Amino acid sequence: MIVFYSSLYSSHFISVTFALCTTISMKYYIFTFLVITIFNQSFSQVEPVNTSGRKGDFYIYWGWNLSAYSKSDITFTGDNYDFTLDDVVAYDRQSDFDPIKYLNPGSITIPQYNFRIGYFINDKYNISIGADHMKYVMLRDQTVRINGRIDDTSTLYNGVYDNEEISLDRSFLQFEHTDGLNYINIGLRRMDHLWDYKFFSLQAVTGLEGGIIIPKTNTKLLGRQRYDEFHVSGYGLSAVLGLNFEFFEHFFVQTELKGGYINMNDIRTTADTSDSASQSFLFRQVNMVFGARFKLWD
């Protein structure tokens, strides 16, 4: 069974907004599927669904996410060490709600956010590019299994390890992608009209995405100098399922559940390019975004 670990320090605002969403995964999929099925069966019989008018439209949105991650094996390699930590637990770190931080253009990139801009190639399908800014924080002082070697007599951790237990305290390792775990992706999405009434309409959103991971990894390993720089470290793949609530044919609020896989085989850990780390894990996002749909030309 895959266990996801989410933020230990989410704000009251975010907790209220996503209180149900953070405790469910499959339930969300099942609920959304049932909603789509019910609306399709009930309202498609009342009047024909008009899905025309989106071709050639652009859309843009901005919002926030809560994220969770599966356990991960992390391998660290360098000139005098090569070891793997098994089943490391990590969580996200969403910022406490502060209007200045969340809405001020000078600080809106501090919280975990989602940004996307897309173009409808026809009335149902759109192509888009987006940035998912997550944060990944290794749980401090957890006990894990270690395998490998550390050939450094200047540290207490010098030795050969064969499936031994070790505590991940600050003297051994600090490891987090907090500025952040940046997933830059392109996607193909489909939008299916479910229902409309006067100025309001409801759509189902599904899609597939893929892209690169550009973390800014904050690492301090075995007493070495702290390192914290952006670096292309790997790739990600994801699928998204959501509901789009549109008003006046131009403005919308959209809720999303996104799940995927991240593989980072080249994580920089120190200023020395011979030092690196690698890991892969599954992730989940619960998103709420706000946006607009518009035409740039007829």
PDB file of C-alpha atoms in Angstrom:
ATOM      1  CA  MET A   1       0.000   0.000   0.000  1.00  0.00           C
ATOM      2  CA  ILE A   2       1.301   3.449  -0.938  1.00  0.00           C
ATOM      3  CA  VAL A   3       1.176   5.970   1.883  1.00  0.00           C
ATOM      4  CA  PHE A   4       1.320   9.700   1.172  1.00  0.00           C
ATOM      5  CA  TYR A   5       2.580  12.263   3.633  1.00  0.00           C
ATOM      6  CA  SER A   6       1.257  15.812   3.497  1.00  0.00           C
ATOM      7  CA  SER A   7       2.090  19.036   5.321  1.00  0.00           C
ATOM      8  CA  LEU A   8       2.518  19.060   9.071  1.00  0.00           C
ATOM      9  CA  TYR A   9       2.152  22.821   9.187  1.00  0.00           C
ATOM     10  CA  SER A  10      -0.719  23.829   6.837  1.00  0.00           C
ATOM     11  CA  SER A  11      -2.543  27.037   7.662  1.00  0.00           C
ATOM     12  CA  HIS A  12      -6.044  27.248   9.084  1.00  0.00           C
ATOM     13  CA  PHE A  13      -7.320  28.786   5.848  1.00  0.00           C
ATOM     14  CA  ILE A  14      -5.850  26.086   3.665  1.00  0.00           C
ATOM     15  CA  SER A  15      -6.961  23.384   6.088  1.00  0.00           C
ATOM     16  CA  VAL A  16     -10.575  24.589   5.960  1.00  0.00           C
ATOM     17  CA  THR A  17     -10.561  24.978   2.192  1.00  0.00           C
ATOM     18  CA  PHE A  18      -9.205  21.525   1.569  1.00  0.00           C
ATOM     19  CA  ALA A  19     -10.307  19.720   4.730  1.00  0.00           C
ATOM     20  CA  LEU A  20     -12.096  16.960   2.883  1.00  0.00           C
ATOM     21  CA  CYS A  21      -9.728  16.775  -0.060  1.00  0.00           C
ATOM     22  CA  THR A  22      -6.579  16.145   1.917  1.00  0.00           C
ATOM     23  CA  THR A  23      -7.942  12.962   3.459  1.00  0.00           C
ATOM     24  CA  ILE A  24      -9.158  11.341   0.268  1.00  0.00           C
ATOM     25  CA  SER A  25      -7.752  10.124  -2.998  1.00  0.00           C
ATOM     26  CA  MET A  26      -9.788   7.325  -4.512  1.00  0.00           C
ATOM     27  CA  LYS A  27     -12.926   8.805  -2.917  1.00  0.00           C
ATOM     28  CA  TYR A  28     -12.387  11.962  -4.954  1.00  0.00           C
ATOM     29  CA  TYR A  29     -12.093   9.992  -8.173  1.00  0.00           C
ATOM     30  CA  ILE A  30     -15.219   7.974  -7.369  1.00  0.00           C
ATOM     31  CA  PHE A  31     -17.197  11.061  -6.374  1.00  0.00           C
ATOM     32  CA  THR A  32     -16.160  12.969  -9.504  1.00  0.00           C
ATOM     33  CA  PHE A  33     -17.005   9.993 -11.709  1.00  0.00           C
ATOM     34  CA  LEU A  34     -20.458   9.755 -10.125  1.00  0.00           C
ATOM     35  CA  VAL A  35     -21.050  13.495 -10.535  1.00  0.00           C
ATOM     36  CA  ILE A  36     -20.084  13.332 -14.206  1.00  0.00           C
ATOM     37  CA  THR A  37     -22.281  10.278 -14.783  1.00  0.00           C
ATOM     38  CA  ILE A  38     -25.309  11.780 -13.030  1.00  0.00           C
ATOM     39  CA  PHE A  39     -25.054  15.097 -14.845  1.00  0.00           C
ATOM     40  CA  ASN A  40     -24.569  13.417 -18.217  1.00  0.00           C
ATOM     41  CA  GLN A  41     -27.582  11.186 -17.706  1.00  0.00           C
ATOM     42  CA  SER A  42     -29.855  13.808 -16.159  1.00  0.00           C
ATOM     43  CA  PHE A  43     -29.186  16.972 -18.079  1.00  0.00           C
ATOM     44  CA  SER A  44     -28.276  15.633 -21.519  1.00  0.00           C
ATOM     45  CA  GLN A  45     -31.874  14.437 -21.742  1.00  0.00           C
ATOM     46  CA  VAL A  46     -33.270  17.878 -20.948  1.00  0.00           C
ATOM     47  CA  GLU A  47     -31.644  19.830 -23.774  1.00  0.00           C
ATOM     48  CA  PRO A  48     -28.756  19.412 -26.224  1.00  0.00           C
ATOM     49  CA  VAL A  49     -25.405  20.345 -24.759  1.00  0.00           C
ATOM     50  CA  ASN A  50     -23.770  23.238 -26.585  1.00  0.00           C
ATOM     51  CA  THR A  51     -20.005  22.862 -26.440  1.00  0.00           C
ATOM     52  CA  SER A  52     -19.229  25.216 -29.323  1.00  0.00           C
ATOM     53  CA  GLY A  53     -17.305  28.417 -28.897  1.00  0.00           C
ATOM     54  CA  ARG A  54     -14.112  27.346 -27.135  1.00  0.00           C
ATOM     55  CA  LYS A  55     -11.980  26.687 -30.228  1.00  0.00           C
ATOM     56  CA  GLY A  56      -9.338  29.392 -30.469  1.00  0.00           C
ATOM     57  CA  ASP A  57      -9.771  30.509 -26.857  1.00  0.00           C
ATOM     58  CA  PHE A  58      -6.898  30.980 -24.442  1.00  0.00           C
ATOM     59  CA  TYR A  59      -7.133  30.476 -20.707  1.00  0.00           C
ATOM     60  CA  ILE A  60      -4.939  31.313 -17.768  1.00  0.00           C
ATOM     61  CA  TYR A  61      -5.170  30.359 -14.111  1.00  0.00           C
ATOM     62  CA  TRP A  62      -3.420  30.725 -10.788  1.00  0.00           C
ATOM     63  CA  GLY A  63      -4.071  28.889  -7.545  1.00  0.00           C
ATOM     64  CA  TRP A  64      -2.643  26.827  -4.744  1.00  0.00           C
ATOM     65  CA  ASN A  65      -2.034  23.196  -3.875  1.00  0.00           C
ATOM     66  CA  LEU A  66      -1.633  20.817  -1.007  1.00  0.00           C
ATOM     67  CA  SER A  67       0.737  17.993  -1.893  1.00  0.00           C
ATOM     68  CA  ALA A  68       1.615  14.577  -0.535  1.00  0.00           C
ATOM     69  CA  TYR A  69       4.402  12.137  -1.370  1.00  0.00           C
ATOM     70  CA  SER A  70       5.037   8.425  -1.108  1.00  0.00           C
ATOM     71  CA  LYS A  71       8.053   7.117   0.769  1.00  0.00           C
ATOM     72  CA  SER A  72      11.265   7.257  -1.249  1.00  0.00           C
ATOM     73  CA  ASP A  73      14.665   5.553  -1.372  1.00  0.00           C
ATOM     74  CA  ILE A  74      17.322   8.280  -1.661  1.00  0.00           C
ATOM     75  CA  THR A  75      20.829   7.435  -2.894  1.00  0.00           C
ATOM     76  CA  PHE A  76      23.757   9.763  -2.162  1.00  0.00           C
ATOM     77  CA  THR A  77      27.033   9.437  -4.075  1.00  0.00           C
ATOM     78  CA  GLY A  78      30.337  11.273  -3.906  1.00  0.00           C
ATOM     79  CA  ASP A  79      34.094  10.738  -3.987  1.00  0.00           C
ATOM     80  CA  ASN A  80      34.176   9.151  -0.531  1.00  0.00           C
ATOM     81  CA  TYR A  81      30.628   7.908   0.046  1.00  0.00           C
ATOM     82  CA  ASP A  82      27.913   5.900  -1.650  1.00  0.00           C
ATOM     83  CA  PHE A  83      24.850   4.966   0.374  1.00  0.00           C
ATOM     84  CA  THR A  84      21.072   4.604   0.155  1.00  0.00           C
ATOM     85  CA  LEU A  85      18.451   5.587   2.708  1.00  0.00           C
ATOM     86  CA  ASP A  86      15.344   3.398   2.470  1.00  0.00           C
ATOM     87  CA  ASP A  87      11.710   4.513   2.733  1.00  0.00           C
ATOM     88  CA  VAL A  88      12.357   8.139   3.643  1.00  0.00           C
ATOM     89  CA  VAL A  89       9.257  10.070   4.707  1.00  0.00           C
ATOM     90  CA  ALA A  90       8.673  13.630   3.491  1.00  0.00           C
ATOM     91  CA  TYR A  91       5.816  16.127   3.551  1.00  0.00           C
ATOM     92  CA  ASP A  92       4.848  19.395   1.877  1.00  0.00           C
ATOM     93  CA  ARG A  93       5.059  22.865   3.427  1.00  0.00           C
ATOM     94  CA  GLN A  94       2.211  25.147   2.445  1.00  0.00           C
ATOM     95  CA  SER A  95       2.486  28.677   3.784  1.00  0.00           C
ATOM     96  CA  ASP A  96       0.128  29.950   6.464  1.00  0.00           C
ATOM     97  CA  PHE A  97      -2.542  32.105   4.863  1.00  0.00           C
ATOM     98  CA  ASP A  98      -1.597  35.766   4.715  1.00  0.00           C
ATOM     99  CA  PRO A  99      -3.325  38.062   2.184  1.00  0.00           C
ATOM    100  CA  ILE A 100      -0.096  39.944   1.594  1.00  0.00           C
ATOM    101  CA  LYS A 101       1.835  36.754   0.902  1.00  0.00           C
ATOM    102  CA  TYR A 102      -0.866  35.079  -1.206  1.00  0.00           C
ATOM    103  CA  LEU A 103      -2.101  38.094  -3.208  1.00  0.00           C
ATOM    104  CA  ASN A 104       0.815  40.538  -3.355  1.00  0.00           C
ATOM    105  CA  PRO A 105       2.595  40.198  -6.748  1.00  0.00           C
ATOM    106  CA  GLY A 106       5.921  40.494  -4.967  1.00  0.00           C
ATOM    107  CA  SER A 107       5.357  37.427  -2.786  1.00  0.00           C
ATOM    108  CA  ILE A 108       2.769  35.221  -4.525  1.00  0.00           C
ATOM    109  CA  THR A 109       5.431  32.681  -5.498  1.00  0.00           C
ATOM    110  CA  ILE A 110       6.215  31.884  -1.850  1.00  0.00           C
ATOM    111  CA  PRO A 111       3.226  29.568  -1.184  1.00  0.00           C
ATOM    112  CA  GLN A 112       2.814  26.288  -3.054  1.00  0.00           C
ATOM    113  CA  TYR A 113       1.120  27.405  -6.272  1.00  0.00           C
ATOM    114  CA  ASN A 114      -0.124  26.249  -9.673  1.00  0.00           C
ATOM    115  CA  PHE A 115       0.096  28.411 -12.793  1.00  0.00           C
ATOM    116  CA  ARG A 116      -1.115  27.394 -16.258  1.00  0.00           C
ATOM    117  CA  ILE A 117      -1.838  28.946 -19.630  1.00  0.00           C
ATOM    118  CA  GLY A 118      -3.551  27.020 -22.397  1.00  0.00           C
ATOM    119  CA  TYR A 119      -5.103  27.168 -25.866  1.00  0.00           C
ATOM    120  CA  PHE A 120      -8.174  25.313 -27.138  1.00  0.00           C
ATOM    121  CA  ILE A 121      -7.320  23.550 -30.396  1.00  0.00           C
ATOM    122  CA  ASN A 122     -11.002  22.628 -30.723  1.00  0.00           C
ATOM    123  CA  ASP A 123     -14.115  22.877 -28.559  1.00  0.00           C
ATOM    124  CA  LYS A 124     -13.034  20.056 -26.232  1.00  0.00           C
ATOM    125  CA  TYR A 125      -9.237  19.736 -26.263  1.00  0.00           C
ATOM    126  CA  ASN A 126      -6.609  22.223 -25.187  1.00  0.00           C
ATOM    127  CA  ILE A 127      -2.842  22.208 -24.981  1.00  0.00           C
ATOM    128  CA  SER A 128      -1.164  24.002 -22.112  1.00  0.00           C
ATOM    129  CA  ILE A 129       2.036  24.709 -20.256  1.00  0.00           C
ATOM    130  CA  GLY A 130       2.151  25.008 -16.505  1.00  0.00           C
ATOM    131  CA  ALA A 131       4.297  25.353 -13.426  1.00  0.00           C
ATOM    132  CA  ASP A 132       3.481  23.350 -10.296  1.00  0.00           C
ATOM    133  CA  HIS A 133       5.409  24.723  -7.339  1.00  0.00           C
ATOM    134  CA  MET A 134       5.453  22.138  -4.557  1.00  0.00           C
ATOM    135  CA  LYS A 135       7.686  21.827  -1.512  1.00  0.00           C
ATOM    136  CA  TYR A 136       9.262  18.578  -0.324  1.00  0.00           C
ATOM    137  CA  VAL A 137      10.635  18.410   3.209  1.00  0.00           C
ATOM    138  CA  MET A 138      12.324  15.333   4.647  1.00  0.00           C
ATOM    139  CA  LEU A 139      10.928  14.513   8.084  1.00  0.00           C
ATOM    140  CA  ARG A 140      13.649  15.320  10.589  1.00  0.00           C
ATOM    141  CA  ASP A 141      14.861  12.747  13.144  1.00  0.00           C
ATOM    142  CA  GLN A 142      13.084   9.820  11.519  1.00  0.00           C
ATOM    143  CA  THR A 143      14.782   6.418  11.696  1.00  0.00           C
ATOM    144  CA  VAL A 144      15.426   4.611   8.405  1.00  0.00           C
ATOM    145  CA  ARG A 145      17.569   1.783   7.032  1.00  0.00           C
ATOM    146  CA  ILE A 146      20.919   2.606   5.431  1.00  0.00           C
ATOM    147  CA  ASN A 147      23.021   0.534   3.022  1.00  0.00           C
ATOM    148  CA  GLY A 148      26.419   1.501   1.626  1.00  0.00           C
ATOM    149  CA  ARG A 149      29.628   3.152   2.787  1.00  0.00           C
ATOM    150  CA  ILE A 150      30.953   6.436   4.122  1.00  0.00           C
ATOM    151  CA  ASP A 151      34.754   6.759   3.871  1.00  0.00           C
ATOM    152  CA  ASP A 152      35.320   9.899   5.896  1.00  0.00           C
ATOM    153  CA  THR A 153      37.230   9.610   9.160  1.00  0.00           C
ATOM    154  CA  SER A 154      36.363  13.213  10.046  1.00  0.00           C
ATOM    155  CA  THR A 155      32.734  12.262  10.675  1.00  0.00           C
ATOM    156  CA  LEU A 156      31.091  10.034  13.254  1.00  0.00           C
ATOM    157  CA  TYR A 157      29.274   8.288  10.416  1.00  0.00           C
ATOM    158  CA  ASN A 158      32.399   6.769   8.874  1.00  0.00           C
ATOM    159  CA  GLY A 159      31.854   3.065   8.138  1.00  0.00           C
ATOM    160  CA  VAL A 160      30.153   0.374   6.071  1.00  0.00           C
ATOM    161  CA  TYR A 161      26.405  -0.109   6.515  1.00  0.00           C
ATOM    162  CA  ASP A 162      24.403  -3.252   5.819  1.00  0.00           C
ATOM    163  CA  ASN A 163      20.693  -2.620   6.347  1.00  0.00           C
ATOM    164  CA  GLU A 164      21.351  -0.809   9.628  1.00  0.00           C
ATOM    165  CA  GLU A 165      19.140   1.765  11.314  1.00  0.00           C
ATOM    166  CA  ILE A 166      20.148   5.418  11.351  1.00  0.00           C
ATOM    167  CA  SER A 167      18.485   8.569  12.662  1.00  0.00           C
ATOM    168  CA  LEU A 168      18.267  11.427  10.165  1.00  0.00           C
ATOM    169  CA  ASP A 169      19.199  14.251  12.500  1.00  0.00           C
ATOM    170  CA  ARG A 170      20.706  17.585  11.463  1.00  0.00           C
ATOM    171  CA  SER A 171      24.280  16.446  12.062  1.00  0.00           C
ATOM    172  CA  PHE A 172      23.829  13.752   9.402  1.00  0.00           C
ATOM    173  CA  LEU A 173      21.463  15.165   6.782  1.00  0.00           C
ATOM    174  CA  GLN A 174      19.174  18.077   6.016  1.00  0.00           C
ATOM    175  CA  PHE A 175      17.347  17.507   2.721  1.00  0.00           C
ATOM    176  CA  GLU A 176      14.450  19.452   1.240  1.00  0.00           C
ATOM    177  CA  HIS A 177      13.220  20.840  -2.067  1.00  0.00           C
ATOM    178  CA  THR A 178      11.603  23.932  -0.586  1.00  0.00           C
ATOM    179  CA  ASP A 179      12.073  26.609  -3.226  1.00  0.00           C
ATOM    180  CA  GLY A 180      10.883  24.302  -4.461  1.00  0.00           C
ATOM    181  CA  LEU A 181       9.947  21.022  -6.084  1.00  0.00           C
ATOM    182  CA  ASN A 182       9.175  22.750  -9.400  1.00  0.00           C
ATOM    183  CA  TYR A 183       7.362  20.673 -12.027  1.00  0.00           C
ATOM    184  CA  ILE A 184       7.362  22.504 -15.382  1.00  0.00           C
ATOM    185  CA  ASN A 185       5.043  20.578 -17.668  1.00  0.00           C
ATOM    186  CA  ILE A 186       3.089  20.559 -20.899  1.00  0.00           C
ATOM    187  CA  GLY A 187      -0.331  18.963 -21.012  1.00  0.00           C
ATOM    188  CA  LEU A 188      -3.190  17.816 -23.183  1.00  0.00           C
ATOM    189  CA  ARG A 189      -6.536  18.337 -21.476  1.00  0.00           C
ATOM    190  CA  ARG A 190     -10.147  17.606 -22.372  1.00  0.00           C
ATOM    191  CA  MET A 191     -13.129  19.623 -21.160  1.00  0.00           C
ATOM    192  CA  ASP A 192     -16.616  18.080 -21.230  1.00  0.00           C
ATOM    193  CA  HIS A 193     -19.688  20.219 -20.670  1.00  0.00           C
ATOM    194  CA  LEU A 194     -21.952  18.819 -17.946  1.00  0.00           C
ATOM    195  CA  TRP A 195     -24.589  21.438 -17.223  1.00  0.00           C
ATOM    196  CA  ASP A 196     -25.423  25.116 -17.530  1.00  0.00           C
ATOM    197  CA  TYR A 197     -27.963  27.509 -16.083  1.00  0.00           C
ATOM    198  CA  LYS A 198     -28.142  31.171 -17.071  1.00  0.00           C
ATOM    199  CA  PHE A 199     -24.634  32.583 -16.530  1.00  0.00           C
ATOM    200  CA  PHE A 200     -23.218  29.457 -14.858  1.00  0.00           C
ATOM    201  CA  SER A 201     -21.827  26.273 -16.410  1.00  0.00           C
ATOM    202  CA  LEU A 202     -20.120  23.147 -15.111  1.00  0.00           C
ATOM    203  CA  GLN A 203     -17.432  21.171 -16.950  1.00  0.00           C
ATOM    204  CA  ALA A 204     -15.411  18.027 -16.274  1.00  0.00           C
ATOM    205  CA  VAL A 205     -11.666  18.292 -16.836  1.00  0.00           C
ATOM    206  CA  THR A 206      -9.309  15.397 -17.578  1.00  0.00           C
ATOM    207  CA  GLY A 207      -5.749  15.449 -18.818  1.00  0.00           C
ATOM    208  CA  LEU A 208      -2.242  14.046 -19.088  1.00  0.00           C
ATOM    209  CA  GLU A 209       0.985  15.966 -18.495  1.00  0.00           C
ATOM    210  CA  GLY A 210       4.730  15.530 -18.622  1.00  0.00           C
ATOM    211  CA  GLY A 211       7.737  17.722 -18.025  1.00  0.00           C
ATOM    212  CA  ILE A 212      10.958  18.464 -16.209  1.00  0.00           C
ATOM    213  CA  ILE A 213      11.721  18.873 -12.512  1.00  0.00           C
ATOM    214  CA  ILE A 214      13.778  21.930 -11.543  1.00  0.00           C
ATOM    215  CA  PRO A 215      14.185  21.855  -7.761  1.00  0.00           C
ATOM    216  CA  LYS A 216      16.068  24.280  -5.599  1.00  0.00           C
ATOM    217  CA  THR A 217      17.355  21.690  -3.165  1.00  0.00           C
ATOM    218  CA  ASN A 218      18.412  22.824   0.281  1.00  0.00           C
ATOM    219  CA  THR A 219      20.930  20.191   1.397  1.00  0.00           C
ATOM    220  CA  LYS A 220      23.452  19.881   4.179  1.00  0.00           C
ATOM    221  CA  LEU A 221      25.153  16.483   4.153  1.00  0.00           C
ATOM    222  CA  LEU A 222      27.691  15.127   6.676  1.00  0.00           C
ATOM    223  CA  GLY A 223      28.658  18.587   7.847  1.00  0.00           C
ATOM    224  CA  ARG A 224      29.498  19.841   4.367  1.00  0.00           C
ATOM    225  CA  GLN A 225      28.670  23.383   3.309  1.00  0.00           C
ATOM    226  CA  ARG A 226      24.975  24.006   2.664  1.00  0.00           C
ATOM    227  CA  TYR A 227      23.939  23.955  -1.000  1.00  0.00           C
ATOM    228  CA  ASP A 228      20.778  25.585  -2.377  1.00  0.00           C
ATOM    229  CA  GLU A 229      20.633  26.277  -6.123  1.00  0.00           C
ATOM    230  CA  PHE A 230      18.253  25.570  -9.007  1.00  0.00           C
ATOM    231  CA  HIS A 231      19.140  22.549 -11.134  1.00  0.00           C
ATOM    232  CA  VAL A 232      17.351  20.425 -13.754  1.00  0.00           C
ATOM    233  CA  SER A 233      17.193  17.123 -11.880  1.00  0.00           C
ATOM    234  CA  GLY A 234      14.772  14.821 -13.680  1.00  0.00           C
ATOM    235  CA  TYR A 235      11.285  14.444 -15.067  1.00  0.00           C
ATOM    236  CA  GLY A 236       7.671  14.025 -14.033  1.00  0.00           C
ATOM    237  CA  LEU A 237       4.500  12.456 -15.437  1.00  0.00           C
ATOM    238  CA  SER A 238       0.990  13.158 -14.189  1.00  0.00           C
ATOM    239  CA  ALA A 239      -2.752  12.863 -14.765  1.00  0.00           C
ATOM    240  CA  VAL A 240      -5.390  15.338 -13.658  1.00  0.00           C
ATOM    241  CA  LEU A 241      -9.115  15.134 -12.938  1.00  0.00           C
ATOM    242  CA  GLY A 242     -11.181  18.159 -12.046  1.00  0.00           C
ATOM    243  CA  LEU A 243     -14.384  20.189 -12.094  1.00  0.00           C
ATOM    244  CA  ASN A 244     -14.553  23.597 -13.778  1.00  0.00           C
ATOM    245  CA  PHE A 245     -17.159  26.101 -12.524  1.00  0.00           C
ATOM    246  CA  GLU A 246     -17.457  28.884 -15.128  1.00  0.00           C
ATOM    247  CA  PHE A 247     -19.294  32.204 -14.739  1.00  0.00           C
ATOM    248  CA  PHE A 248     -20.360  34.614 -17.482  1.00  0.00           C
ATOM    249  CA  GLU A 249     -18.513  32.448 -20.051  1.00  0.00           C
ATOM    250  CA  HIS A 250     -15.147  33.948 -19.106  1.00  0.00           C
ATOM    251  CA  PHE A 251     -14.276  33.481 -15.426  1.00  0.00           C
ATOM    252  CA  PHE A 252     -13.890  30.204 -13.589  1.00  0.00           C
ATOM    253  CA  VAL A 253     -12.980  28.403 -10.401  1.00  0.00           C
ATOM    254  CA  GLN A 254     -11.506  24.947 -10.862  1.00  0.00           C
ATOM    255  CA  THR A 255     -10.822  22.149  -8.388  1.00  0.00           C
ATOM    256  CA  GLU A 256      -8.329  19.465  -9.360  1.00  0.00           C
ATOM    257  CA  LEU A 257      -6.904  16.223  -8.113  1.00  0.00           C
ATOM    258  CA  LYS A 258      -3.555  15.493  -9.729  1.00  0.00           C
ATOM    259  CA  GLY A 259      -1.450  12.382  -9.275  1.00  0.00           C
ATOM    260  CA  GLY A 260       1.844  11.398 -10.801  1.00  0.00           C
ATOM    261  CA  TYR A 261       5.388  10.116 -10.708  1.00  0.00           C
ATOM    262  CA  ILE A 262       8.614  12.062 -10.238  1.00  0.00           C
ATOM    263  CA  ASN A 263      12.077  10.705 -11.030  1.00  0.00           C
ATOM    264  CA  MET A 264      15.103  12.798 -10.108  1.00  0.00           C
ATOM    265  CA  ASN A 265      18.381  11.106 -10.982  1.00  0.00           C
ATOM    266  CA  ASP A 266      20.632  14.165 -10.766  1.00  0.00           C
ATOM    267  CA  ILE A 267      20.041  16.176  -7.594  1.00  0.00           C
ATOM    268  CA  ARG A 268      22.839  18.572  -6.652  1.00  0.00           C
ATOM    269  CA  THR A 269      23.728  18.241  -2.967  1.00  0.00           C
ATOM    270  CA  THR A 270      26.949  20.262  -2.594  1.00  0.00           C
ATOM    271  CA  ALA A 271      28.950  22.809  -4.568  1.00  0.00           C
ATOM    272  CA  ASP A 272      31.135  19.900  -5.760  1.00  0.00           C
ATOM    273  CA  THR A 273      29.675  18.469  -8.987  1.00  0.00           C
ATOM    274  CA  SER A 274      30.889  14.981  -8.008  1.00  0.00           C
ATOM    275  CA  ASP A 275      28.323  14.944  -5.182  1.00  0.00           C
ATOM    276  CA  SER A 276      24.760  14.063  -6.133  1.00  0.00           C
ATOM    277  CA  ALA A 277      21.600  12.297  -5.023  1.00  0.00           C
ATOM    278  CA  SER A 278      18.782  10.457  -6.755  1.00  0.00           C
ATOM    279  CA  GLN A 279      15.240   9.504  -5.788  1.00  0.00           C
ATOM    280  CA  SER A 280      11.830   8.722  -7.265  1.00  0.00           C
ATOM    281  CA  PHE A 281       8.380   8.838  -5.719  1.00  0.00           C
ATOM    282  CA  LEU A 282       4.671   9.210  -6.369  1.00  0.00           C
ATOM    283  CA  PHE A 283       2.945  12.485  -5.604  1.00  0.00           C
ATOM    284  CA  ARG A 284      -0.577  13.813  -5.208  1.00  0.00           C
ATOM    285  CA  GLN A 285      -1.909  17.352  -5.378  1.00  0.00           C
ATOM    286  CA  VAL A 286      -5.260  18.809  -4.356  1.00  0.00           C
ATOM    287  CA  ASN A 287      -5.612  22.140  -6.155  1.00  0.00           C
ATOM    288  CA  MET A 288      -7.930  25.124  -6.187  1.00  0.00           C
ATOM    289  CA  VAL A 289      -7.321  27.623  -8.979  1.00  0.00           C
ATOM    290  CA  PHE A 290      -8.942  30.797 -10.313  1.00  0.00           C
ATOM    291  CA  GLY A 291      -8.804  31.841 -13.935  1.00  0.00           C
ATOM    292  CA  ALA A 292     -10.256  33.330 -17.085  1.00  0.00           C
ATOM    293  CA  ARG A 293     -10.960  32.201 -20.655  1.00  0.00           C
ATOM    294  CA  PHE A 294     -10.610  34.733 -23.479  1.00  0.00           C
ATOM    295  CA  LYS A 295      -9.898  35.298 -27.175  1.00  0.00           C
ATOM    296  CA  LEU A 296      -6.928  37.257 -28.466  1.00  0.00           C
ATOM    297  CA  TRP A 297      -8.299  37.350 -31.997  1.00  0.00           C
ATOM    298  CA  ASP A 298     -11.383  36.244 -33.934  1.00  0.00           C
TER     299      ASP A 298
END
